[in-house]
mmCIF file of C-alpha atoms in Angstrom:
data_model
loop_
_atom_site.group_PDB
_atom_site.id
_atom_site.type_symbol
_atom_site.label_atom_id
_atom_site.label_comp_id
_atom_site.label_asym_id
_atom_site.label_seq_id
_atom_site.Cartn_x
_atom_site.Cartn_y
_atom_site.Cartn_z
ATOM 1 C CA MET S 961 -78.336 -52.507 -27.859
ATOM 2 C CA ARG S 962 -81.087 -53.756 -25.154
ATOM 3 C CA ASN S 963 -80.714 -51.332 -22.263
ATOM 4 C CA SER S 964 -79.032 -52.206 -19.307
ATOM 5 C CA LEU S 965 -78.695 -51.046 -15.338
ATOM 6 C CA SER S 966 -75.928 -50.730 -13.625
ATOM 7 C CA ILE S 967 -74.408 -49.060 -10.490
ATOM 8 C CA TYR S 968 -72.852 -45.810 -10.755
ATOM 9 C CA ARG S 969 -69.242 -46.070 -10.092
ATOM 10 C CA CYS S 970 -67.533 -43.606 -11.103
ATOM 11 C CA ARG S 971 -63.846 -44.209 -13.056
ATOM 12 C CA ARG S 972 -60.871 -42.014 -11.086
ATOM 13 C CA SER S 973 -60.704 -40.778 -14.724
ATOM 14 C CA GLY S 974 -64.582 -39.336 -14.343
ATOM 15 C CA LEU S 975 -62.959 -36.865 -12.428
ATOM 16 C CA ALA S 976 -60.561 -35.317 -14.812
ATOM 17 C CA GLY S 977 -60.918 -31.353 -15.718
ATOM 18 C CA SER S 978 -63.093 -30.748 -12.714
ATOM 19 C CA VAL S 979 -62.116 -29.430 -9.194
ATOM 20 C CA VAL S 980 -62.748 -30.557 -5.677
ATOM 21 C CA LEU S 981 -61.914 -28.051 -3.659
ATOM 22 C CA ALA S 982 -61.385 -28.250 0.434
ATOM 23 C CA ALA S 983 -64.021 -27.907 2.359
ATOM 24 C CA SER S 984 -63.369 -24.465 3.242
ATOM 25 C CA GLN S 985 -63.787 -23.638 -0.397
ATOM 26 C CA ILE S 986 -66.097 -25.510 -1.783
ATOM 27 C CA PHE S 987 -68.891 -23.356 -0.535
ATOM 28 C CA VAL S 988 -67.155 -20.240 -1.560
ATOM 29 C CA ALA S 989 -70.550 -18.254 -1.880
ATOM 30 C CA ALA S 990 -72.018 -17.612 -5.511
ATOM 31 C CA SER S 991 -75.284 -16.493 -4.847
ATOM 32 C CA VAL S 992 -78.080 -16.941 -7.212
ATOM 33 C CA ALA S 993 -79.180 -13.976 -9.298
ATOM 34 C CA ALA S 994 -82.481 -12.389 -8.676
ATOM 35 C CA ALA S 995 -84.590 -12.736 -11.840
ATOM 36 C CA GLU S 996 -88.165 -11.445 -12.946
ATOM 37 C CA ASN S 997 -89.370 -15.090 -12.641
ATOM 38 C CA GLY S 998 -91.117 -14.837 -8.829
ATOM 39 C CA GLY S 999 -86.928 -15.075 -7.887
ATOM 40 C CA LEU S 1000 -85.597 -18.142 -10.353
ATOM 41 C CA SER S 1001 -82.493 -17.412 -11.688
ATOM 42 C CA PRO S 1002 -82.521 -16.723 -15.476
ATOM 43 C CA ALA S 1003 -80.057 -19.991 -15.577
ATOM 44 C CA LEU S 1004 -82.571 -22.081 -13.826
ATOM 45 C CA GLN S 1005 -85.908 -20.504 -15.948
ATOM 46 C CA ASP S 1006 -83.589 -21.679 -18.277
ATOM 47 C CA ALA S 1007 -83.488 -25.208 -17.675
ATOM 48 C CA LEU S 1008 -87.018 -25.291 -17.186
ATOM 49 C CA GLN S 1009 -87.617 -24.288 -20.887
ATOM 50 C CA ARG S 1010 -84.713 -26.646 -21.524
ATOM 51 C CA ASP S 1011 -85.453 -30.033 -19.852
ATOM 52 C CA MET S 1012 -89.371 -29.070 -19.926
ATOM 53 C CA GLY S 1013 -90.152 -27.080 -22.919
ATOM 54 C CA LEU S 1014 -92.323 -24.174 -20.798
ATOM 55 C CA SER S 1015 -91.990 -20.803 -21.878
ATOM 56 C CA PRO S 1016 -91.499 -17.836 -18.853
ATOM 57 C CA GLU S 1017 -95.746 -17.402 -18.491
ATOM 58 C CA GLN S 1018 -96.080 -20.781 -18.375
ATOM 59 C CA ILE S 1019 -93.196 -21.562 -15.561
ATOM 60 C CA ALA S 1020 -94.929 -18.581 -13.452
ATOM 61 C CA GLN S 1021 -98.906 -20.938 -14.342
ATOM 62 C CA TYR S 1022 -96.830 -24.054 -13.055
ATOM 63 C CA ARG S 1023 -94.938 -22.239 -10.033
ATOM 64 C CA ASP S 1024 -98.359 -20.874 -9.128
ATOM 65 C CA VAL S 1025 -100.153 -24.590 -9.334
ATOM 66 C CA GLU S 1026 -97.300 -26.006 -7.439
ATOM 67 C CA ARG S 1027 -96.969 -23.681 -4.343
ATOM 68 C CA ARG S 1028 -101.093 -24.428 -3.462
ATOM 69 C CA MET S 1029 -100.491 -28.586 -3.645
ATOM 70 C CA PRO S 1030 -99.869 -29.086 -0.571
ATOM 71 C CA SER S 1031 -103.048 -27.524 0.732
ATOM 72 C CA ILE S 1032 -105.083 -28.531 -1.943
ATOM 73 C CA GLU S 1033 -103.927 -32.095 -0.793
ATOM 74 C CA ARG S 1034 -104.615 -31.486 2.887
ATOM 75 C CA ASP S 1035 -107.990 -30.532 1.636
ATOM 76 C CA ALA S 1036 -109.080 -33.097 -0.549
ATOM 77 C CA ARG S 1037 -107.991 -36.193 1.584
ATOM 78 C CA ALA S 1038 -110.787 -34.148 4.428
ATOM 79 C CA ALA S 1039 -112.876 -33.819 1.815
ATOM 80 C CA PHE S 1040 -113.489 -37.060 0.112
ATOM 81 C CA GLY S 1041 -112.233 -39.414 3.167
ATOM 82 C CA ALA S 1042 -111.515 -42.918 2.258
ATOM 83 C CA ALA S 1043 -112.848 -42.678 -1.781
ATOM 84 C CA PHE S 1044 -109.636 -39.924 -1.988
ATOM 85 C CA GLY S 1045 -108.082 -41.549 -5.103
ATOM 86 C CA GLY S 1046 -104.835 -39.255 -5.160
ATOM 87 C CA ILE S 1047 -103.746 -36.442 -6.774
ATOM 88 C CA TRP S 1048 -101.261 -34.780 -9.435
ATOM 89 C CA MET S 1049 -100.436 -32.466 -11.600
ATOM 90 C CA GLU S 1050 -100.487 -32.666 -15.119
ATOM 91 C CA ARG S 1051 -100.558 -30.269 -18.276
ATOM 92 C CA ASP S 1052 -103.638 -29.648 -20.373
ATOM 93 C CA THR S 1053 -104.591 -28.833 -23.354
ATOM 94 C CA ARG S 1054 -103.607 -25.859 -23.221
ATOM 95 C CA GLY S 1055 -100.216 -26.101 -21.827
ATOM 96 C CA GLN S 1056 -101.629 -24.723 -18.216
ATOM 97 C CA TYR S 1057 -101.057 -26.731 -15.439
ATOM 98 C CA GLN S 1058 -103.768 -27.985 -13.046
ATOM 99 C CA ALA S 1059 -104.335 -29.987 -9.615
ATOM 100 C CA VAL S 1060 -106.477 -33.266 -10.981
ATOM 101 C CA ILE S 1061 -107.834 -35.189 -7.742
ATOM 102 C CA ALA S 1062 -108.803 -38.864 -8.360
ATOM 103 C CA VAL S 1063 -111.553 -39.957 -5.960
ATOM 104 C CA ALA S 1064 -113.408 -43.301 -5.790
ATOM 105 C CA GLY S 1065 -116.976 -42.521 -6.250
ATOM 106 C CA VAL S 1066 -119.557 -40.481 -7.861
ATOM 107 C CA GLY S 1067 -120.676 -36.888 -7.046
ATOM 108 C CA ALA S 1068 -117.654 -35.029 -6.357
ATOM 109 C CA ASP S 1069 -117.213 -32.708 -9.474
ATOM 110 C CA ALA S 1070 -118.268 -29.865 -7.749
ATOM 111 C CA ALA S 1071 -116.583 -30.789 -4.335
ATOM 112 C CA ALA S 1072 -113.036 -31.112 -6.401
ATOM 113 C CA ARG S 1073 -114.045 -27.290 -8.528
ATOM 114 C CA SER S 1074 -114.819 -26.052 -5.313
ATOM 115 C CA LEU S 1075 -110.590 -26.384 -3.887
ATOM 116 C CA GLY S 1076 -109.670 -25.943 -7.190
ATOM 117 C CA ALA S 1077 -108.779 -28.563 -9.340
ATOM 118 C CA GLN S 1078 -110.388 -31.614 -11.480
ATOM 119 C CA VAL S 1079 -111.608 -34.615 -10.606
ATOM 120 C CA ARG S 1080 -110.959 -38.055 -12.026
ATOM 121 C CA ARG S 1081 -113.563 -40.758 -11.198
ATOM 122 C CA VAL S 1082 -111.775 -44.002 -10.549
ATOM 123 C CA ASP S 1083 -112.393 -47.399 -9.497
ATOM 124 C CA PHE S 1084 -110.057 -48.100 -6.820
ATOM 125 C CA SER S 1085 -109.191 -45.210 -3.712
ATOM 126 C CA LEU S 1086 -105.748 -44.098 -2.914
ATOM 127 C CA ALA S 1087 -105.567 -46.784 0.466
ATOM 128 C CA GLN S 1088 -107.405 -49.989 -1.584
ATOM 129 C CA LEU S 1089 -104.229 -49.435 -3.971
ATOM 130 C CA GLU S 1090 -101.404 -48.979 -1.312
ATOM 131 C CA THR S 1091 -102.536 -52.012 0.661
ATOM 132 C CA ALA S 1092 -101.853 -53.766 -2.519
ATOM 133 C CA ARG S 1093 -98.224 -52.196 -3.310
ATOM 134 C CA SER S 1094 -97.401 -53.342 0.333
ATOM 135 C CA HIS S 1095 -98.712 -56.424 0.540
ATOM 136 C CA LEU S 1096 -96.158 -57.169 -2.990
ATOM 137 C CA ASP S 1097 -93.767 -55.852 -0.400
ATOM 138 C CA ASP S 1098 -94.266 -58.774 2.091
ATOM 139 C CA PRO S 1099 -92.580 -61.164 0.116
ATOM 140 C CA VAL S 1100 -89.492 -58.788 0.101
ATOM 141 C CA ARG S 1101 -89.170 -58.220 3.282
ATOM 142 C CA GLY S 1102 -90.266 -61.469 4.975
ATOM 143 C CA PHE S 1103 -93.307 -60.137 6.213
ATOM 144 C CA SER S 1104 -91.721 -57.824 8.607
ATOM 145 C CA GLY S 1105 -88.452 -56.019 9.279
ATOM 146 C CA PRO S 1106 -85.859 -54.852 6.419
ATOM 147 C CA ALA S 1107 -85.990 -56.106 2.917
ATOM 148 C CA LYS S 1108 -84.033 -59.290 2.673
ATOM 149 C CA ALA S 1109 -80.818 -59.245 0.526
ATOM 150 C CA ASP S 1110 -82.184 -61.693 -2.298
ATOM 151 C CA GLY S 1111 -85.373 -59.548 -2.956
ATOM 152 C CA ALA S 1112 -87.616 -61.031 -5.835
ATOM 153 C CA ASP S 1113 -87.205 -62.543 -8.986
ATOM 154 C CA PRO S 1114 -84.164 -60.492 -10.601
ATOM 155 C CA ARG S 1115 -86.495 -60.194 -13.623
ATOM 156 C CA ILE S 1116 -89.216 -58.103 -11.607
ATOM 157 C CA HIS S 1117 -87.557 -54.700 -11.776
ATOM 158 C CA SER S 1118 -90.100 -52.264 -9.464
ATOM 159 C CA TRP S 1119 -93.044 -51.786 -8.197
ATOM 160 C CA TYR S 1120 -95.326 -48.382 -6.919
ATOM 161 C CA VAL S 1121 -98.843 -47.090 -7.124
ATOM 162 C CA ASP S 1122 -99.776 -44.936 -9.549
ATOM 163 C CA PRO S 1123 -102.969 -42.869 -9.106
ATOM 164 C CA LYS S 1124 -103.038 -41.528 -12.566
ATOM 165 C CA ARG S 1125 -103.615 -45.396 -13.755
ATOM 166 C CA ASN S 1126 -105.363 -45.990 -10.760
ATOM 167 C CA SER S 1127 -103.112 -48.942 -10.356
ATOM 168 C CA VAL S 1128 -100.470 -50.641 -8.621
ATOM 169 C CA ILE S 1129 -97.499 -50.934 -11.381
ATOM 170 C CA VAL S 1130 -95.241 -53.933 -11.361
ATOM 171 C CA ASN S 1131 -92.420 -52.997 -13.999
ATOM 172 C CA VAL S 1132 -90.379 -56.516 -15.541
ATOM 173 C CA ASP S 1133 -88.090 -58.014 -17.899
ATOM 174 C CA PRO S 1134 -89.773 -58.347 -21.491
ATOM 175 C CA GLY S 1135 -91.612 -62.141 -21.489
ATOM 176 C CA ALA S 1136 -91.605 -61.963 -17.753
ATOM 177 C CA THR S 1137 -95.353 -61.447 -17.230
ATOM 178 C CA ALA S 1138 -95.532 -64.800 -15.946
ATOM 179 C CA VAL S 1139 -93.155 -64.084 -13.106
ATOM 180 C CA ALA S 1140 -95.116 -60.799 -12.092
ATOM 181 C CA VAL S 1141 -98.551 -62.854 -12.060
ATOM 182 C CA ASP S 1142 -96.644 -65.484 -9.165
ATOM 183 C CA PHE S 1143 -94.949 -63.093 -7.369
ATOM 184 C CA ILE S 1144 -98.562 -61.323 -7.131
ATOM 185 C CA ALA S 1145 -100.316 -64.356 -6.316
ATOM 186 C CA ALA S 1146 -97.980 -65.447 -3.700
ATOM 187 C CA SER S 1147 -98.014 -61.937 -2.300
ATOM 188 C CA LYS S 1148 -101.851 -62.235 -1.887
ATOM 189 C CA ALA S 1149 -102.385 -58.863 -3.208
ATOM 190 C CA ASP S 1150 -105.478 -57.880 -4.836
ATOM 191 C CA ALA S 1151 -104.700 -59.240 -8.363
ATOM 192 C CA LYS S 1152 -107.295 -56.520 -9.716
ATOM 193 C CA LEU S 1153 -105.712 -53.750 -8.808
ATOM 194 C CA VAL S 1154 -102.022 -54.422 -10.190
ATOM 195 C CA ARG S 1155 -101.205 -54.199 -13.635
ATOM 196 C CA VAL S 1156 -97.957 -55.807 -15.502
ATOM 197 C CA VAL S 1157 -95.737 -53.325 -18.123
ATOM 198 C CA GLU S 1158 -92.602 -55.434 -19.788
ATOM 199 C CA GLU S 1159 -89.872 -52.707 -20.274
ATOM 200 C CA GLY S 1160 -86.517 -53.232 -21.201
ATOM 201 C CA SER S 1161 -83.791 -52.336 -18.293
ATOM 202 C CA ARG S 1162 -83.539 -52.961 -14.939
ATOM 203 C CA PRO S 1163 -82.495 -50.108 -12.138
ATOM 204 C CA VAL S 1164 -79.495 -50.777 -10.503
ATOM 205 C CA PRO S 1165 -77.627 -47.833 -8.077
ATOM 206 C CA THR S 1166 -75.832 -44.812 -8.723
ATOM 207 C CA PHE S 1167 -72.964 -44.569 -7.366
ATOM 208 C CA ASP S 1168 -69.951 -42.447 -7.714
ATOM 209 C CA ILE S 1169 -70.615 -29.685 1.321
ATOM 210 C CA ARG S 1170 -72.911 -28.273 -1.465
ATOM 211 C CA GLY S 1171 -75.163 -30.579 -3.082
ATOM 212 C CA GLY S 1172 -74.122 -32.328 -6.355
ATOM 213 C CA ASP S 1173 -70.431 -32.106 -6.005
ATOM 214 C CA PRO S 1174 -68.010 -34.847 -5.914
ATOM 215 C CA TYR S 1175 -66.319 -36.817 -2.880
ATOM 216 C CA ILE S 1176 -64.352 -39.914 -2.877
ATOM 217 C CA ILE S 1177 -65.066 -42.967 -1.414
ATOM 218 C CA GLY S 1178 -62.099 -44.886 0.180
ATOM 219 C CA GLY S 1179 -59.903 -43.497 -2.368
ATOM 220 C CA THR S 1180 -61.334 -45.538 -4.978
ATOM 221 C CA SER S 1181 -64.578 -44.450 -5.538
ATOM 222 C CA ALA S 1182 -66.938 -41.528 -6.412
ATOM 223 C CA CYS S 1183 -70.462 -39.797 -5.596
ATOM 224 C CA SER S 1184 -72.267 -36.587 -5.589
ATOM 225 C CA ILE S 1185 -73.240 -34.841 -1.863
ATOM 226 C CA GLY S 1186 -76.730 -34.670 -1.148
ATOM 227 C CA PHE S 1187 -77.669 -31.742 0.981
ATOM 228 C CA SER S 1188 -75.820 -30.425 4.114
ATOM 229 C CA VAL S 1189 -76.860 -31.329 7.007
ATOM 230 C CA THR S 1190 -76.530 -30.864 11.155
ATOM 231 C CA LEU S 1191 -76.725 -33.488 13.902
ATOM 232 C CA GLY S 1192 -75.620 -31.949 17.626
ATOM 233 C CA ILE S 1193 -72.245 -31.386 17.185
ATOM 234 C CA HIS S 1194 -71.700 -32.432 14.276
ATOM 235 C CA ASN S 1195 -72.265 -31.259 10.630
ATOM 236 C CA GLY S 1196 -72.330 -32.891 7.512
ATOM 237 C CA TYR S 1197 -74.818 -34.354 4.388
ATOM 238 C CA VAL S 1198 -76.819 -37.006 3.292
ATOM 239 C CA THR S 1199 -76.040 -38.938 0.400
ATOM 240 C CA ALA S 1200 -76.878 -42.911 -0.980
ATOM 241 C CA GLY S 1201 -76.495 -45.644 1.528
ATOM 242 C CA HIS S 1202 -74.822 -47.657 -1.813
ATOM 243 C CA CYS S 1203 -71.855 -45.041 -2.493
ATOM 244 C CA GLY S 1204 -70.311 -46.011 1.086
ATOM 245 C CA ALA S 1205 -70.230 -48.888 4.243
ATOM 246 C CA VAL S 1206 -70.053 -47.351 8.219
ATOM 247 C CA ASN S 1207 -66.819 -46.175 8.721
ATOM 248 C CA ALA S 1208 -66.211 -45.282 5.289
ATOM 249 C CA THR S 1209 -63.459 -42.408 4.971
ATOM 250 C CA VAL S 1210 -64.381 -39.479 2.668
ATOM 251 C CA THR S 1211 -62.125 -37.106 1.213
ATOM 252 C CA THR S 1212 -61.378 -34.671 -1.830
ATOM 253 C CA ALA S 1213 -60.308 -35.388 -4.882
ATOM 254 C CA SER S 1214 -56.893 -33.840 -3.554
ATOM 255 C CA GLY S 1215 -57.053 -36.166 -0.883
ATOM 256 C CA ALA S 1216 -58.054 -33.539 2.188
ATOM 257 C CA SER S 1217 -60.388 -35.471 4.519
ATOM 258 C CA MET S 1218 -63.943 -34.532 4.285
ATOM 259 C CA GLY S 1219 -64.830 -37.172 6.957
ATOM 260 C CA TYR S 1220 -66.462 -40.465 7.285
ATOM 261 C CA PHE S 1221 -69.490 -42.324 6.954
ATOM 262 C CA TYR S 1222 -71.753 -42.247 10.224
ATOM 263 C CA ASP S 1223 -74.391 -44.462 8.861
ATOM 264 C CA SER S 1224 -75.635 -45.842 5.821
ATOM 265 C CA VAL S 1225 -78.421 -48.312 4.843
ATOM 266 C CA PHE S 1226 -78.510 -50.471 1.629
ATOM 267 C CA PRO S 1227 -80.787 -52.086 0.139
ATOM 268 C CA GLY S 1228 -83.862 -51.855 1.915
ATOM 269 C CA SER S 1229 -83.635 -47.824 1.889
ATOM 270 C CA ASP S 1230 -80.963 -46.089 0.046
ATOM 271 C CA LEU S 1231 -79.635 -43.619 2.378
ATOM 272 C CA ALA S 1232 -76.398 -42.229 4.424
ATOM 273 C CA VAL S 1233 -75.287 -39.242 6.555
ATOM 274 C CA VAL S 1234 -71.256 -38.469 6.355
ATOM 275 C CA HIS S 1235 -69.790 -36.735 9.565
ATOM 276 C CA ASN S 1236 -67.979 -33.938 8.382
ATOM 277 C CA THR S 1237 -64.540 -33.702 10.130
ATOM 278 C CA ASN S 1238 -62.498 -30.729 8.042
ATOM 279 C CA SER S 1239 -62.704 -27.865 10.392
ATOM 280 C CA GLN S 1240 -62.654 -25.718 7.800
ATOM 281 C CA GLY S 1241 -65.986 -26.944 6.006
ATOM 282 C CA VAL S 1242 -68.513 -25.009 6.541
ATOM 283 C CA PRO S 1243 -71.497 -26.595 5.541
ATOM 284 C CA GLN S 1244 -74.297 -23.752 3.152
ATOM 285 C CA PRO S 1245 -78.305 -24.724 1.987
ATOM 286 C CA TRP S 1246 -76.762 -25.103 -1.596
ATOM 287 C CA VAL S 1247 -77.195 -27.156 -4.660
ATOM 288 C CA ASN S 1248 -74.653 -26.546 -7.303
ATOM 289 C CA ALA S 1249 -76.680 -25.706 -10.434
ATOM 290 C CA TYR S 1250 -73.115 -26.822 -12.684
ATOM 291 C CA SER S 1251 -74.022 -25.190 -16.464
ATOM 292 C CA PHE S 1252 -76.591 -23.004 -15.101
ATOM 293 C CA GLY S 1253 -74.888 -20.891 -13.114
ATOM 294 C CA GLY S 1254 -74.387 -20.583 -9.553
ATOM 295 C CA ASN S 1255 -76.180 -22.155 -6.649
ATOM 296 C CA LEU S 1256 -79.674 -22.774 -6.195
ATOM 297 C CA ILE S 1257 -80.813 -22.009 -2.343
ATOM 298 C CA VAL S 1258 -82.211 -25.113 -0.178
ATOM 299 C CA ARG S 1259 -85.123 -23.546 1.239
ATOM 300 C CA GLY S 1260 -86.932 -26.507 3.189
ATOM 301 C CA SER S 1261 -88.393 -29.975 2.348
ATOM 302 C CA THR S 1262 -91.560 -29.757 0.860
ATOM 303 C CA PRO S 1263 -92.531 -33.077 -0.942
ATOM 304 C CA ALA S 1264 -93.381 -32.508 -4.430
ATOM 305 C CA ALA S 1265 -96.522 -33.728 -6.420
ATOM 306 C CA ILE S 1266 -96.660 -36.123 -8.580
ATOM 307 C CA GLY S 1267 -96.416 -34.199 -11.905
ATOM 308 C CA ALA S 1268 -94.324 -31.650 -10.505
ATOM 309 C CA THR S 1269 -90.623 -30.807 -11.639
ATOM 310 C CA VAL S 1270 -87.902 -31.776 -10.091
ATOM 311 C CA CYS S 1271 -84.032 -30.795 -11.151
ATOM 312 C CA ARG S 1272 -81.094 -32.923 -10.143
ATOM 313 C CA SER S 1273 -77.286 -32.531 -9.525
ATOM 314 C CA GLY S 1274 -74.784 -35.033 -9.558
ATOM 315 C CA PHE S 1275 -70.761 -33.967 -10.863
ATOM 316 C CA ARG S 1276 -71.114 -35.863 -13.378
ATOM 317 C CA THR S 1277 -73.902 -34.765 -15.624
ATOM 318 C CA GLY S 1278 -74.439 -31.840 -14.048
ATOM 319 C CA ALA S 1279 -78.220 -29.984 -13.006
ATOM 320 C CA ARG S 1280 -80.965 -31.624 -14.984
ATOM 321 C CA CYS S 1281 -84.627 -31.086 -14.746
ATOM 322 C CA GLY S 1282 -87.678 -33.614 -15.161
ATOM 323 C CA VAL S 1283 -90.855 -34.958 -13.825
ATOM 324 C CA LEU S 1284 -92.122 -36.545 -10.614
ATOM 325 C CA ASN S 1285 -93.706 -39.609 -11.478
ATOM 326 C CA ALA S 1286 -94.093 -42.031 -8.701
ATOM 327 C CA THR S 1287 -93.671 -42.210 -5.546
ATOM 328 C CA GLN S 1288 -93.434 -44.825 -2.742
ATOM 329 C CA VAL S 1289 -91.479 -46.740 -5.867
ATOM 330 C CA THR S 1290 -89.814 -50.678 -4.555
ATOM 331 C CA VAL S 1291 -87.002 -51.174 -7.200
ATOM 332 C CA ASN S 1292 -85.620 -54.583 -7.265
ATOM 333 C CA TYR S 1293 -81.900 -53.845 -7.321
ATOM 334 C CA ALA S 1294 -79.557 -56.699 -7.665
ATOM 335 C CA ALA S 1295 -77.822 -56.107 -4.549
ATOM 336 C CA GLY S 1296 -81.749 -56.138 -2.738
ATOM 337 C CA PRO S 1297 -85.070 -54.722 -2.906
ATOM 338 C CA VAL S 1298 -84.980 -50.847 -1.729
ATOM 339 C CA THR S 1299 -88.672 -49.583 -1.447
ATOM 340 C CA GLY S 1300 -89.940 -46.072 -0.665
ATOM 341 C CA LEU S 1301 -87.860 -44.705 -3.414
ATOM 342 C CA SER S 1302 -89.401 -42.346 -6.582
ATOM 343 C CA MET S 1303 -89.105 -42.390 -9.969
ATOM 344 C CA THR S 1304 -88.591 -39.555 -12.545
ATOM 345 C CA SER S 1305 -87.447 -38.596 -15.879
ATOM 346 C CA ALA S 1306 -84.297 -36.441 -14.862
ATOM 347 C CA CYS S 1307 -81.554 -37.759 -16.398
ATOM 348 C CA VAL S 1308 -78.557 -39.060 -14.547
ATOM 349 C CA GLY S 1309 -75.316 -40.729 -15.139
ATOM 350 C CA PHE S 1310 -72.030 -42.713 -13.278
ATOM 351 C CA GLY S 1311 -70.818 -41.117 -10.648
ATOM 352 C CA ASP S 1312 -74.023 -38.645 -10.072
ATOM 353 C CA SER S 1313 -74.976 -41.200 -6.884
ATOM 354 C CA GLY S 1314 -76.034 -39.426 -3.573
ATOM 355 C CA GLY S 1315 -76.794 -36.109 -5.726
ATOM 356 C CA SER S 1316 -79.542 -33.570 -4.681
ATOM 357 C CA PHE S 1317 -83.623 -33.852 -6.303
ATOM 358 C CA VAL S 1318 -85.007 -30.133 -5.599
ATOM 359 C CA THR S 1319 -87.341 -28.294 -6.829
ATOM 360 C CA PRO S 1320 -87.146 -25.479 -9.112
ATOM 361 C CA ASP S 1321 -88.119 -23.471 -5.305
ATOM 362 C CA GLY S 1322 -85.905 -24.870 -3.864
ATOM 363 C CA GLN S 1323 -87.547 -27.684 -1.609
ATOM 364 C CA ALA S 1324 -85.541 -30.526 -0.790
ATOM 365 C CA GLN S 1325 -86.889 -33.961 -2.439
ATOM 366 C CA GLY S 1326 -83.937 -36.494 -1.866
ATOM 367 C CA VAL S 1327 -80.436 -37.884 -3.110
ATOM 368 C CA ASN S 1328 -80.090 -40.071 -5.994
ATOM 369 C CA SER S 1329 -80.396 -43.622 -6.157
ATOM 370 C CA GLY S 1330 -80.176 -45.432 -9.663
ATOM 371 C CA GLY S 1331 -81.660 -45.378 -13.548
ATOM 372 C CA SER S 1332 -81.345 -46.329 -16.496
ATOM 373 C CA ILE S 1333 -78.074 -46.024 -18.308
ATOM 374 C CA PRO S 1334 -77.909 -48.041 -21.666
ATOM 375 C CA ASN S 1335 -75.125 -46.523 -23.145
ATOM 376 C CA GLY S 1336 -72.208 -47.184 -19.653
ATOM 377 C CA VAL S 1337 -72.068 -43.557 -19.415
ATOM 378 C CA ASP S 1338 -75.991 -41.415 -18.952
ATOM 379 C CA ASN S 1339 -78.805 -41.507 -20.151
ATOM 380 C CA CYS S 1340 -79.526 -37.839 -20.844
ATOM 381 C CA ALA S 1341 -79.722 -38.440 -25.057
ATOM 382 C CA GLU S 1342 -82.415 -41.567 -24.052
ATOM 383 C CA PRO S 1343 -85.933 -39.819 -25.386
ATOM 384 C CA SER S 1344 -87.424 -40.837 -22.117
ATOM 385 C CA PRO S 1345 -85.200 -41.046 -19.205
ATOM 386 C CA VAL S 1346 -85.588 -43.118 -15.515
ATOM 387 C CA SER S 1347 -83.681 -42.256 -12.249
ATOM 388 C CA PHE S 1348 -84.826 -43.017 -8.742
ATOM 389 C CA PHE S 1349 -84.426 -40.724 -5.454
ATOM 390 C CA GLN S 1350 -84.284 -41.626 -1.983
ATOM 391 C CA PRO S 1351 -86.471 -39.234 -0.269
ATOM 392 C CA LEU S 1352 -85.207 -36.992 1.891
ATOM 393 C CA LEU S 1353 -88.158 -36.909 4.865
ATOM 394 C CA PRO S 1354 -87.443 -40.371 6.200
ATOM 395 C CA ILE S 1355 -83.795 -40.014 6.269
ATOM 396 C CA LEU S 1356 -83.782 -36.603 8.593
ATOM 397 C CA LEU S 1357 -86.833 -38.537 10.096
ATOM 398 C CA ARG S 1358 -84.192 -41.524 10.864
ATOM 399 C CA TYR S 1359 -82.173 -39.183 12.919
ATOM 400 C CA PRO S 1360 -83.471 -37.237 15.685
ATOM 401 C CA GLY S 1361 -82.124 -34.215 15.834
ATOM 402 C CA LEU S 1362 -80.837 -34.371 12.063
ATOM 403 C CA THR S 1363 -82.151 -30.997 10.619
ATOM 404 C CA LEU S 1364 -81.755 -29.912 6.284
ATOM 405 C CA VAL S 1365 -79.337 -26.696 6.131
ATOM 406 C CA THR S 1366 -81.920 -24.446 4.512
ATOM 407 C CA GLY S 1367 -80.987 -21.050 3.549
ATOM 408 C CA SER S 1368 -83.597 -17.720 2.725
#
């Protein structure tokens, strides 16, 4: 059966057997157990071993590289300037993680080694690739402003910069390469920087105050909570914009009020802020770890590097981990294109939409947007699942004073 992508509209029966507590109960303390591996809970270590195939020793080595990635990227941008071609994490032949810096030029090996990274010589700088990607965005944005509702040809799935392949990747339906060629030509993007990849599935949004817990929109459909936030005198959470329109009411499964959509943006972006009106609700810095046990504490919002491990939480498929494969992805949903998404290999299912994406160390990354659902339930049995999330930082920057609730 051909893979298809569909909005994660949760069936009411999907909540059978699950318990959605009132806001005052959602955040009943269940602290993450301390673990020998740098404070990771044993359950989260099990998740990384299950989903990523890492041994305890490899987890420790991975986390060391992950912590150093922001400073390596900062120093690499300063060292290579306009020649900087991007940075990512990858595993070598021994299974060890390393930082890799792409440089559009020669003579960069010594400088890269001094930064504690490998170097790859490439033809195009990251700035050149980003310029080409922005040209592809221009037709669907009408060359200015938010994305247009009609978007691009539906046979075109998405486009994004892939620094590892030193290209802008345009994903399309099988046999639709010619459509992509016309799209690229119309955008006036430099064609030599763009690579067309045919694939069998089209992205659509996932639709269904602890991250990953379910909530009901208008009494009929369900999504998952992203992260607890505060905004002035209000508290609540961030989630996916396609889950509900402005002023849509939100309740628990038992019908208790949890608030309303303060703002919602979709398409163009896929973000929303829900104001909690339940006076008993206490926003907590937690993400539901489901079968892994307890909660993962949200400690900050530092963006992960390409190649990093990210884990997501949603009420349909629980907690799952995967690799961050690309950022600044434009996804051509049927409702209209969404720009600036991130693409991962963490599996998703109907109802996970809006749920949390977070690193194993508790750095909040974003809220679940969409993915490939070949069987109409989830893609967790697929050999190469695909999911997309709306990054958190653009949501925080959009609303002055919006603050992520964090813990220690």
